[in-house]
Coordinates of N, CA and C in Angstrom, one line a residue:
Chain F
A53 N -75.7 -2.3 4.9 CA -76.9 -1.6 4.5 C -77.7 -1.3 5.9
Q54 N -78.3 -0.1 5.7 CA -79.2 0.2 6.9 C -80.6 0.6 6.2
S55 N -81.5 0.5 7.2 CA -82.8 0.8 6.7 C -83.4 1.5 8.1
V56 N -84.7 2.1 7.7 CA -85.6 2.9 8.9 C -87.0 2.5 8.5
T57 N -87.4 2.1 9.6 CA -89.0 1.8 9.6 C -89.7 2.7 10.6
Q58 N -90.5 3.5 10.0 CA -91.6 4.5 10.8 C -92.9 3.6 10.7
L59 N -93.4 3.2 12.0 CA -94.3 2.2 12.1 C -96.0 2.7 12.0
D60 N -96.0 4.1 11.9 CA -97.4 4.8 11.8 C -97.1 5.9 10.6
S61 N -98.0 5.6 9.8 CA -98.1 6.6 8.5 C -99.0 7.9 8.8
Q62 N -99.8 7.5 9.8 CA -100.6 8.7 10.0 C -100.8 8.6 11.7
V63 N -100.7 9.8 12.2 CA -101.0 9.9 13.7 C -101.9 11.1 13.9
P64 N -103.2 11.1 14.1 CA -104.0 12.1 14.5 C -104.1 12.2 16.0
V65 N -104.0 13.5 16.5 CA -104.0 13.6 18.1 C -104.7 15.0 18.3
F66 N -105.4 15.0 19.4 CA -105.7 16.4 19.7 C -104.9 17.2 20.4
E67 N -105.2 18.5 20.1 CA -104.4 19.6 20.8 C -104.2 19.4 22.4
E68 N -103.0 19.6 22.7 CA -102.4 19.6 24.3 C -102.5 18.0 24.5
A69 N -102.7 17.3 23.8 CA -102.3 15.7 24.2 C -100.9 15.4 24.0
P70 N -100.2 14.3 24.6 CA -99.1 13.8 24.3 C -99.1 13.0 22.8
V71 N -97.7 13.0 22.5 CA -97.6 12.2 21.2 C -96.3 11.6 21.2
E72 N -96.3 10.4 20.5 CA -95.3 9.3 20.3 C -95.2 9.0 18.9
L73 N -94.2 9.3 18.2 CA -94.0 8.8 17.0 C -92.8 7.7 16.7
R74 N -93.0 6.6 16.3 CA -92.1 5.6 16.3 C -91.2 5.4 15.3
C75 N -90.0 5.0 15.4 CA -88.9 4.9 14.6 C -88.1 3.8 15.2
N76 N -87.9 2.7 14.1 CA -86.9 1.6 14.4 C -86.0 1.5 13.0
Y77 N -84.8 1.2 13.5 CA -83.7 1.2 12.5 C -83.1 -0.2 12.4
S78 N -82.5 -0.5 11.3 CA -81.5 -1.4 11.2 C -80.3 -1.2 10.6
S79 N -79.2 -1.7 11.1 CA -77.7 -1.5 10.6 C -76.8 -2.3 11.1
S80 N -75.7 -2.8 10.3 CA -74.8 -3.9 11.0 C -73.8 -3.0 11.6
V81 N -73.7 -1.5 11.6 CA -72.7 -0.7 12.2 C -73.4 0.0 13.1
S82 N -72.6 1.1 13.9 CA -73.1 2.0 14.9 C -73.5 3.1 14.0
V83 N -74.6 3.9 14.3 CA -75.5 4.9 13.6 C -75.4 6.1 14.4
Y84 N -75.6 7.1 13.6 CA -75.9 8.5 14.1 C -77.7 8.5 13.6
L85 N -78.5 9.1 14.5 CA -80.0 9.2 14.2 C -80.3 10.7 14.2
F86 N -81.4 10.9 13.4 CA -81.9 12.1 13.3 C -83.6 12.0 13.0
W87 N -84.1 13.3 13.6 CA -85.6 13.5 13.1 C -85.7 15.0 12.3
Y88 N -86.4 14.9 11.4 CA -86.7 16.0 10.4 C -88.3 16.2 10.5
V89 N -88.4 17.4 10.4 CA -89.7 17.9 10.1 C -90.1 18.6 8.9
Q90 N -91.2 18.2 8.1 CA -91.5 19.0 6.7 C -92.9 19.6 7.1
Y91 N -92.9 21.0 7.1 CA -94.4 21.5 7.0 C -94.8 21.6 5.7
P92 N -96.2 21.8 5.5 CA -96.6 21.8 4.1 C -95.8 22.8 3.2
N93 N -95.6 22.1 1.9 CA -95.0 22.7 0.9 C -93.7 23.6 1.3
Q94 N -92.8 22.8 2.2 CA -91.7 23.4 2.6 C -90.5 22.1 2.5
G95 N -89.2 22.5 2.6 CA -88.2 21.6 2.9 C -88.2 21.1 4.2
L96 N -87.2 20.3 4.5 CA -87.1 19.6 5.8 C -86.2 20.4 6.5
Q97 N -86.5 20.3 8.0 CA -85.9 21.0 9.0 C -85.2 20.1 10.1
L98 N -84.4 20.3 10.7 CA -83.8 19.3 11.5 C -84.4 19.4 13.0
L99 N -85.2 18.5 13.5 CA -85.6 18.7 15.1 C -84.7 18.2 16.0
L100 N -83.9 17.2 15.6 CA -83.1 16.9 16.8 C -82.1 15.7 16.1
K101 N -81.1 15.4 17.0 CA -80.1 14.5 16.4 C -79.5 13.8 17.4
Y102 N -79.2 12.4 17.4 CA -78.3 11.8 18.3 C -77.0 11.2 17.8
L103 N -75.9 11.7 18.3 CA -74.5 11.4 17.9 C -74.0 10.3 18.7
S104 N -74.0 10.7 19.8 CA -73.4 10.2 21.2 C -73.8 10.5 22.4
G105 N -73.2 10.0 23.6 CA -73.6 10.5 24.8 C -74.9 10.0 25.4
S106 N -75.7 11.1 25.9 CA -77.0 10.8 26.6 C -78.0 10.2 25.6
T107 N -78.6 9.3 26.1 CA -79.7 8.8 25.1 C -80.9 9.6 24.8
L108 N -81.3 10.3 25.8 CA -82.4 11.3 25.8 C -81.8 12.8 25.0
V109 N -82.5 12.9 24.0 CA -82.1 14.2 23.3 C -83.4 15.1 23.0
K110 N -82.8 16.3 23.4 CA -83.8 17.3 23.5 C -83.7 18.4 22.0
G111 N -84.7 18.4 21.4 CA -84.8 19.3 20.2 C -85.5 20.5 20.0
I112 N -85.8 21.2 19.0 CA -86.5 22.2 18.9 C -88.1 22.1 19.1
N113 N -88.9 23.0 19.4 CA -90.3 23.3 19.6 C -90.6 22.0 20.6
G114 N -89.9 21.9 21.8 CA -90.5 20.9 22.5 C -90.3 19.5 22.5
F115 N -89.9 19.1 21.2 CA -89.6 17.8 21.0 C -88.4 17.0 21.7
E116 N -88.6 15.8 21.9 CA -87.6 14.8 22.3 C -87.5 13.5 21.9
A117 N -86.3 13.0 21.9 CA -86.2 11.5 21.5 C -85.2 10.5 22.3
E118 N -85.8 9.4 22.3 CA -84.8 8.6 23.2 C -84.3 7.6 22.3
F119 N -82.8 7.3 22.4 CA -82.2 6.4 21.7 C -82.1 5.1 22.4
N120 N -82.6 3.9 22.0 CA -82.5 2.8 22.5 C -81.8 1.7 21.7
K121 N -80.4 1.5 22.1 CA -79.8 0.6 21.1 C -80.1 -1.0 21.1
S122 N -80.6 -1.2 22.4 CA -81.0 -2.6 22.4 C -82.1 -3.0 21.5
Q123 N -83.1 -2.1 21.5 CA -84.4 -2.1 20.9 C -84.3 -1.6 19.2
T124 N -83.1 -1.0 19.0 CA -82.6 -0.2 17.9 C -84.1 0.6 17.4
S125 N -84.3 1.4 18.6 CA -85.5 2.4 18.2 C -85.0 4.0 18.6
F126 N -85.7 4.9 18.2 CA -85.4 6.2 18.2 C -86.7 7.0 18.0
H127 N -87.6 6.8 19.1 CA -89.0 7.3 19.0 C -89.0 8.7 19.4
L128 N -89.9 9.6 18.9 CA -89.9 11.0 19.0 C -91.2 11.1 20.0
R129 N -90.9 12.1 20.8 CA -92.1 12.5 22.0 C -92.2 14.0 22.1
K130 N -93.7 14.2 22.5 CA -93.8 15.7 22.9 C -94.9 15.6 23.8
P131 N -94.8 16.2 25.0 CA -95.7 16.1 26.2 C -97.1 16.7 25.7
S132 N -97.1 17.8 25.0 CA -98.2 18.3 24.6 C -98.1 19.1 23.2
V133 N -99.0 18.7 22.4 CA -98.9 19.2 21.1 C -99.8 20.4 20.7
H134 N -99.4 21.2 19.5 CA -100.1 22.4 19.2 C -100.4 22.1 17.8
I135 N -101.4 23.0 17.5 CA -102.0 22.8 16.1 C -100.9 23.1 15.1
S136 N -99.9 23.9 15.5 CA -98.7 24.1 14.5 C -97.8 22.9 14.4
D137 N -98.0 22.0 15.3 CA -97.1 20.8 15.1 C -97.6 19.8 14.0
T138 N -98.6 20.1 13.5 CA -99.3 19.5 12.3 C -98.0 19.6 11.0
A139 N -97.5 18.3 10.7 CA -96.4 18.4 9.6 C -96.3 16.8 9.5
E140 N -95.3 16.5 8.5 CA -94.8 15.2 8.3 C -93.5 15.2 9.1
Y141 N -93.2 14.0 9.7 CA -92.0 13.9 10.4 C -91.1 12.7 9.9
F142 N -89.9 12.8 9.7 CA -89.1 11.8 9.2 C -88.0 11.3 10.1
C143 N -88.0 10.2 10.2 CA -86.7 9.6 11.0 C -85.6 9.1 9.9
A144 N -84.3 9.5 10.4 CA -83.2 9.1 9.3 C -82.0 8.6 10.1
V145 N -81.2 7.7 9.4 CA -80.2 7.2 10.1 C -78.8 7.3 9.0
T146 N -77.8 7.4 9.5 CA -76.4 7.2 8.7 C -75.3 6.7 9.6
S147 N -74.7 5.8 9.0 CA -73.6 4.9 9.6 C -72.4 5.8 10.2
I148 N -71.8 5.6 11.2 CA -70.9 6.2 11.9 C -69.5 5.8 11.0
S149 N -69.3 4.8 10.6 CA -68.1 4.4 9.8 C -67.8 5.1 8.6
G150 N -66.9 5.2 8.2 CA -66.4 5.9 7.0 C -66.9 7.6 7.2
S151 N -67.3 8.0 6.3 CA -67.7 9.4 6.2 C -68.9 9.8 6.4
A152 N -69.8 8.8 7.0 CA -71.4 8.9 7.1 C -71.9 9.8 5.9
R153 N -71.8 9.2 4.7 CA -72.2 9.8 3.7 C -73.6 9.7 3.2
Q154 N -74.0 8.3 3.3 CA -75.5 8.1 3.0 C -76.3 8.2 4.1
L155 N -77.3 9.0 4.0 CA -78.4 9.3 5.0 C -79.7 8.5 4.2
T156 N -80.2 7.6 5.1 CA -81.4 6.9 4.8 C -82.6 7.3 5.6
F157 N -83.8 7.6 4.9 CA -84.9 8.1 5.5 C -86.1 7.1 5.7
G158 N -86.9 7.3 6.5 CA -88.1 6.4 6.7 C -89.0 7.1 5.9
S159 N -90.2 6.3 5.8 CA -91.2 6.7 4.8 C -92.2 7.8 5.4
G160 N -91.9 8.2 6.6 CA -92.6 9.3 7.2 C -93.9 9.2 7.8
T161 N -94.1 10.2 8.9 CA -95.2 9.9 9.6 C -95.9 11.2 9.6
Q162 N -97.4 11.2 9.2 CA -98.0 12.5 9.1 C -98.8 12.8 10.5
L163 N -98.3 13.8 11.2 CA -99.0 14.4 12.5 C -100.0 15.2 12.1
T164 N -101.4 14.8 12.6 CA -102.2 16.0 12.4 C -102.7 16.2 13.9
V165 N -102.7 17.6 14.1 CA -103.2 17.9 15.6 C -104.7 18.4 15.2
L166 N -105.5 18.0 16.0 CA -106.9 18.5 16.1 C -107.4 19.1 17.0
P167 N -108.5 20.4 16.6 CA -108.7 21.1 17.7 C -109.7 20.7 18.7
Chain O
E237 N -77.9 35.5 4.4 CA -78.6 34.3 5.0 C -78.1 33.1 4.3
A238 N -78.0 32.0 5.2 CA -77.3 30.9 4.8 C -78.5 30.1 4.2
Q239 N -78.4 29.6 3.2 CA -79.4 28.8 2.6 C -78.8 27.9 1.2
V240 N -79.6 27.1 1.1 CA -79.6 26.1 -0.3 C -80.7 26.6 -1.3
T241 N -80.3 26.8 -2.4 CA -81.4 27.3 -3.3 C -81.4 26.3 -4.4
Q242 N -82.5 26.2 -5.0 CA -82.8 25.1 -6.2 C -83.7 25.9 -7.4
N243 N -83.4 25.7 -8.4 CA -84.1 26.2 -9.6 C -84.1 25.2 -10.8
P244 N -85.4 25.2 -11.4 CA -86.4 25.8 -11.1 C -87.2 25.2 -9.8
R245 N -88.3 25.9 -9.5 CA -89.1 25.1 -8.3 C -90.2 24.3 -8.7
Y246 N -90.7 24.7 -10.0 CA -91.6 23.8 -10.7 C -91.2 23.6 -12.3
L247 N -91.5 22.5 -12.8 CA -91.1 21.9 -14.0 C -91.9 21.1 -14.7
I248 N -92.5 21.2 -15.6 CA -93.2 20.4 -16.5 C -92.5 20.0 -17.7
T249 N -92.2 18.8 -18.2 CA -91.5 18.7 -19.4 C -92.0 17.4 -19.9
V250 N -91.6 17.2 -21.1 CA -91.9 15.8 -21.8 C -90.7 14.6 -21.9
T251 N -91.4 13.5 -21.9 CA -90.2 12.3 -21.8 C -89.1 12.7 -23.2
G252 N -87.9 12.5 -22.6 CA -86.9 12.5 -23.3 C -86.2 13.7 -23.6
K253 N -86.8 14.9 -23.2 CA -86.2 16.2 -23.2 C -85.2 16.5 -21.9
K254 N -84.0 16.6 -22.4 CA -82.9 16.6 -21.1 C -83.2 17.9 -20.5
L255 N -83.1 17.8 -19.2 CA -83.1 18.9 -18.2 C -82.2 19.0 -17.1
T256 N -81.9 20.1 -16.6 CA -81.0 20.2 -15.4 C -81.6 20.9 -14.2
V257 N -81.7 20.6 -13.1 CA -82.0 21.2 -11.9 C -80.9 21.8 -11.1
T258 N -80.8 23.1 -10.9 CA -79.6 23.6 -10.4 C -79.7 23.5 -8.7
C259 N -78.5 23.5 -8.2 CA -78.4 23.6 -6.6 C -77.3 24.5 -6.4
S260 N -77.5 25.4 -5.3 CA -76.4 26.2 -5.0 C -76.4 26.2 -3.3
Q261 N -75.2 26.4 -2.7 CA -75.4 26.6 -1.2 C -74.4 27.7 -1.1
N262 N -74.7 28.5 0.1 CA -73.5 29.6 0.4 C -72.9 29.5 1.7
M263 N -72.9 28.3 2.2 CA -72.3 27.9 3.6 C -71.0 27.3 3.5
N264 N -70.2 27.2 2.4 CA -68.9 26.3 2.2 C -69.1 25.0 2.7
H265 N -70.0 24.5 2.3 CA -70.5 23.0 2.6 C -69.6 22.1 1.9
E266 N -68.8 21.0 2.4 CA -68.3 20.2 1.5 C -69.3 19.0 0.6
Y267 N -70.1 18.5 1.9 CA -71.0 17.5 1.5 C -72.4 18.0 0.9
M268 N -72.9 17.6 -0.3 CA -74.0 17.7 -1.1 C -74.7 16.6 -1.4
S269 N -76.1 16.7 -1.4 CA -76.9 15.5 -1.8 C -78.0 15.8 -2.6
W270 N -78.4 14.9 -3.2 CA -79.7 14.9 -4.1 C -80.7 14.0 -3.6
Y271 N -82.0 14.4 -3.3 CA -82.9 13.2 -2.8 C -84.2 13.5 -3.6
R272 N -85.1 12.4 -3.8 CA -86.4 12.4 -4.3 C -87.5 11.9 -3.4
Q273 N -88.6 12.7 -3.4 CA -89.6 12.3 -2.4 C -90.8 11.8 -3.0
D274 N -91.3 10.6 -2.7 CA -92.4 10.0 -3.2 C -93.4 9.7 -2.3
P275 N -94.7 9.9 -2.5 CA -95.6 9.4 -1.4 C -95.2 8.0 -0.9
G276 N -95.4 7.9 0.4 CA -95.3 6.4 0.9 C -93.9 5.9 1.3
L277 N -93.0 6.6 0.4 CA -91.5 6.1 0.3 C -90.6 6.9 1.1
G278 N -91.1 8.2 1.5 CA -90.0 9.1 2.2 C -89.0 9.7 1.4
L279 N -87.9 9.8 1.7 CA -86.8 10.7 0.9 C -85.8 9.4 0.5
R280 N -85.3 9.5 -0.7 CA -84.6 8.3 -1.2 C -83.2 9.1 -1.7
Q281 N -82.2 8.7 -1.4 CA -81.0 9.7 -2.0 C -80.6 9.3 -3.2
I282 N -80.4 10.2 -4.1 CA -79.9 9.9 -5.6 C -78.6 9.8 -5.8
Y283 N -77.7 10.8 -5.4 CA -76.5 10.9 -5.5 C -75.8 11.8 -4.5
Y284 N -74.6 11.8 -4.0 CA -74.2 12.6 -2.9 C -72.7 13.1 -3.5
S285 N -72.2 14.0 -3.0 CA -70.8 14.6 -3.2 C -70.1 14.9 -1.9
M286 N -68.9 14.4 -1.8 CA -68.3 14.5 -0.4 C -67.3 16.0 -0.9
N287 N -66.8 16.5 -1.9 CA -66.1 17.7 -2.2 C -66.2 17.7 -3.9
V288 N -65.4 18.6 -4.0 CA -65.3 19.0 -5.6 C -64.6 17.7 -6.4
E289 N -65.4 17.5 -7.5 CA -65.2 16.2 -8.3 C -65.1 14.8 -7.6
V290 N -65.8 14.8 -6.4 CA -66.0 13.6 -5.7 C -67.6 13.3 -5.7
T291 N -68.1 12.3 -6.5 CA -69.4 12.3 -6.3 C -69.6 10.4 -6.1
D292 N -70.7 10.3 -5.8 CA -71.0 8.8 -5.5 C -72.5 8.6 -5.6
K293 N -72.9 7.3 -6.0 CA -74.6 6.8 -6.1 C -74.9 6.8 -4.8
G294 N -76.2 7.1 -4.6 CA -77.0 7.0 -3.4 C -77.9 5.7 -3.8
D295 N -79.2 5.6 -3.2 CA -80.0 4.4 -3.6 C -80.7 4.3 -4.8
V296 N -81.0 5.4 -5.3 CA -81.6 5.4 -6.7 C -81.0 6.2 -7.7
P297 N -79.9 5.9 -8.3 CA -79.2 6.9 -8.9 C -79.7 6.6 -10.6
E298 N -80.4 5.6 -10.9 CA -80.7 5.2 -12.5 C -81.5 6.3 -13.1
G299 N -80.8 6.6 -14.3 CA -81.5 7.8 -14.8 C -81.1 9.2 -14.6
Y300 N -79.9 9.4 -13.7 CA -79.9 10.6 -13.0 C -78.1 10.8 -13.3
K301 N -77.7 11.8 -13.6 CA -76.3 12.4 -13.6 C -75.9 13.5 -12.6
V302 N -74.9 13.6 -12.1 CA -74.4 14.8 -11.3 C -73.2 15.3 -11.6
S303 N -72.9 16.5 -11.3 CA -71.5 17.0 -11.4 C -71.1 18.0 -10.4
R304 N -69.9 18.1 -10.0 CA -69.4 18.9 -8.8 C -68.1 19.5 -9.1
K305 N -68.2 20.6 -9.9 CA -67.1 21.3 -10.6 C -66.6 22.6 -9.7
E306 N -67.7 23.1 -8.9 CA -67.4 24.0 -7.8 C -68.1 23.6 -6.7
K307 N -67.5 24.1 -5.6 CA -67.9 23.6 -4.1 C -69.6 24.0 -3.9
R308 N -69.9 25.1 -4.6 CA -71.1 25.5 -4.0 C -72.1 25.0 -4.9
N309 N -71.9 24.5 -5.9 CA -72.9 23.9 -6.9 C -73.1 22.5 -7.3
F310 N -74.1 22.0 -7.3 CA -74.3 20.6 -7.4 C -75.6 20.3 -8.3
P311 N -75.4 20.5 -9.7 CA -76.6 20.3 -10.5 C -77.0 19.0 -10.7
L312 N -78.1 18.7 -10.6 CA -78.8 17.3 -11.2 C -79.2 17.4 -12.7
I313 N -78.8 16.3 -13.2 CA -79.2 16.3 -14.8 C -80.1 14.9 -15.1
L314 N -80.9 15.2 -15.7 CA -81.7 14.2 -16.3 C -81.6 14.2 -17.8
E315 N -80.8 13.2 -18.3 CA -80.6 13.1 -19.6 C -81.7 13.0 -20.7
S316 N -82.4 12.0 -20.1 CA -83.7 11.4 -21.0 C -84.7 11.2 -19.9
P317 N -85.5 12.0 -19.4 CA -86.4 11.9 -18.4 C -87.8 11.1 -19.0
S318 N -87.9 10.3 -17.8 CA -89.2 9.5 -18.2 C -90.2 9.8 -17.0
P319 N -91.6 9.5 -17.3 CA -92.5 9.5 -16.4 C -92.4 9.3 -15.0
N320 N -91.5 8.1 -14.9 CA -91.4 7.6 -13.4 C -90.5 8.3 -12.6
Q321 N -89.9 9.6 -13.2 CA -89.1 10.5 -12.5 C -89.8 11.7 -12.1
T322 N -91.1 11.7 -12.3 CA -91.9 12.6 -11.8 C -92.0 12.5 -10.2
S323 N -91.6 13.7 -9.7 CA -91.2 13.5 -8.1 C -91.0 14.9 -7.6
L324 N -90.7 15.0 -6.4 CA -90.5 16.2 -5.7 C -88.8 16.0 -5.5
Y325 N -87.9 16.7 -5.7 CA -86.7 16.6 -5.6 C -86.2 17.7 -4.6
F326 N -85.1 17.1 -3.9 CA -84.4 18.1 -2.6 C -83.0 18.0 -2.7
C327 N -82.5 19.2 -2.7 CA -80.9 19.2 -2.7 C -80.7 19.7 -1.2
A328 N -79.4 19.0 -0.6 CA -79.1 19.2 0.7 C -77.8 19.4 0.9
S329 N -77.3 20.1 1.8 CA -75.6 20.1 2.1 C -75.4 20.3 3.6
K330 N -74.4 19.8 4.0 CA -73.7 19.8 5.2 C -72.3 20.0 5.2
I331 N -71.7 20.4 6.5 CA -70.4 20.9 6.7 C -69.3 19.7 6.8
Q332 N -69.9 18.7 7.4 CA -69.0 17.6 7.7 C -70.0 16.5 7.8
A333 N -69.4 15.1 8.0 CA -70.0 13.7 8.3 C -71.2 13.8 9.2
R334 N -71.1 14.6 10.5 CA -71.9 14.4 11.7 C -72.7 15.7 11.5
G335 N -72.5 16.5 10.6 CA -73.3 17.7 10.6 C -74.7 17.7 10.1
E336 N -75.7 18.7 10.5 CA -76.8 18.9 10.1 C -77.0 19.0 8.6
Q337 N -77.9 18.5 8.0 CA -78.3 18.8 6.7 C -79.1 19.8 6.7
F338 N -78.8 20.7 5.6 CA -79.8 21.8 5.2 C -80.4 21.6 3.9
F339 N -81.6 21.5 3.9 CA -82.3 21.5 2.6 C -82.7 22.7 1.8
G340 N -82.9 22.4 0.6 CA -83.3 23.5 -0.2 C -84.8 23.3 -0.4
P341 N -85.6 24.1 -0.8 CA -87.1 24.3 -0.8 C -87.8 23.2 -1.8
G342 N -87.1 22.6 -2.6 CA -87.6 21.4 -3.2 C -88.0 22.0 -4.7
T343 N -87.8 21.1 -5.7 CA -88.4 21.2 -7.0 C -89.3 20.1 -7.4
R344 N -90.5 20.6 -7.7 CA -91.5 19.6 -8.2 C -91.6 19.5 -9.9
L345 N -91.1 18.2 -10.1 CA -90.9 17.8 -11.4 C -92.1 17.0 -12.0
T346 N -92.5 17.3 -13.0 CA -93.7 16.6 -13.8 C -93.0 16.2 -15.1
V347 N -93.0 14.8 -15.5 CA -92.5 14.5 -16.9 C -93.6 13.7 -17.4
L348 N -94.3 14.4 -18.6 CA -95.4 13.6 -19.3 C -95.1 12.7 -20.3

């Protein structure tokens, strides 16, 4: 079984400030990790993913995330946020074993960027 | 344009009245899934399909059925909807196990 915990349900931050959205996972096997973004009244869009290789992953819109296997974390960061980054962000995990069929999501973090 | 489409986008129905939400993708993806999104719970997988005629339960399959008779279509069926199935539903597809999931625009279902 696998699970994902997003530690903050709401993160308010001022424009041009840095932000970190935290994600911890639990799994008995190795995993692939994802961050998705959901803008208001829209579906989910992939921000970035970790499959293997370098633990620092760069995604779209200036976001990056670092995979830390010992701490089972995959925190999302951006050095300077914009108003347009206001959205809900979801961390997700799927096991490497088998066909990686089941994708488990965290409960989401609402990022609100303030002017 | 590569996309996942869902219909209807909005649906209000009454308890016990069977309904189907359609999902179609034009990317020739093998994998398709259904999720429901509820406040504070994130997205939970209902069912997934690895290919035609191959489906399996996700985390919350009770009260739902699916079928995969064609590669592009993956309808979600509620035989006897109940108010606790009021939710926002997303269909998604991907080409392979490690691939990116593409999500549809969502279907907001209200069961009275």
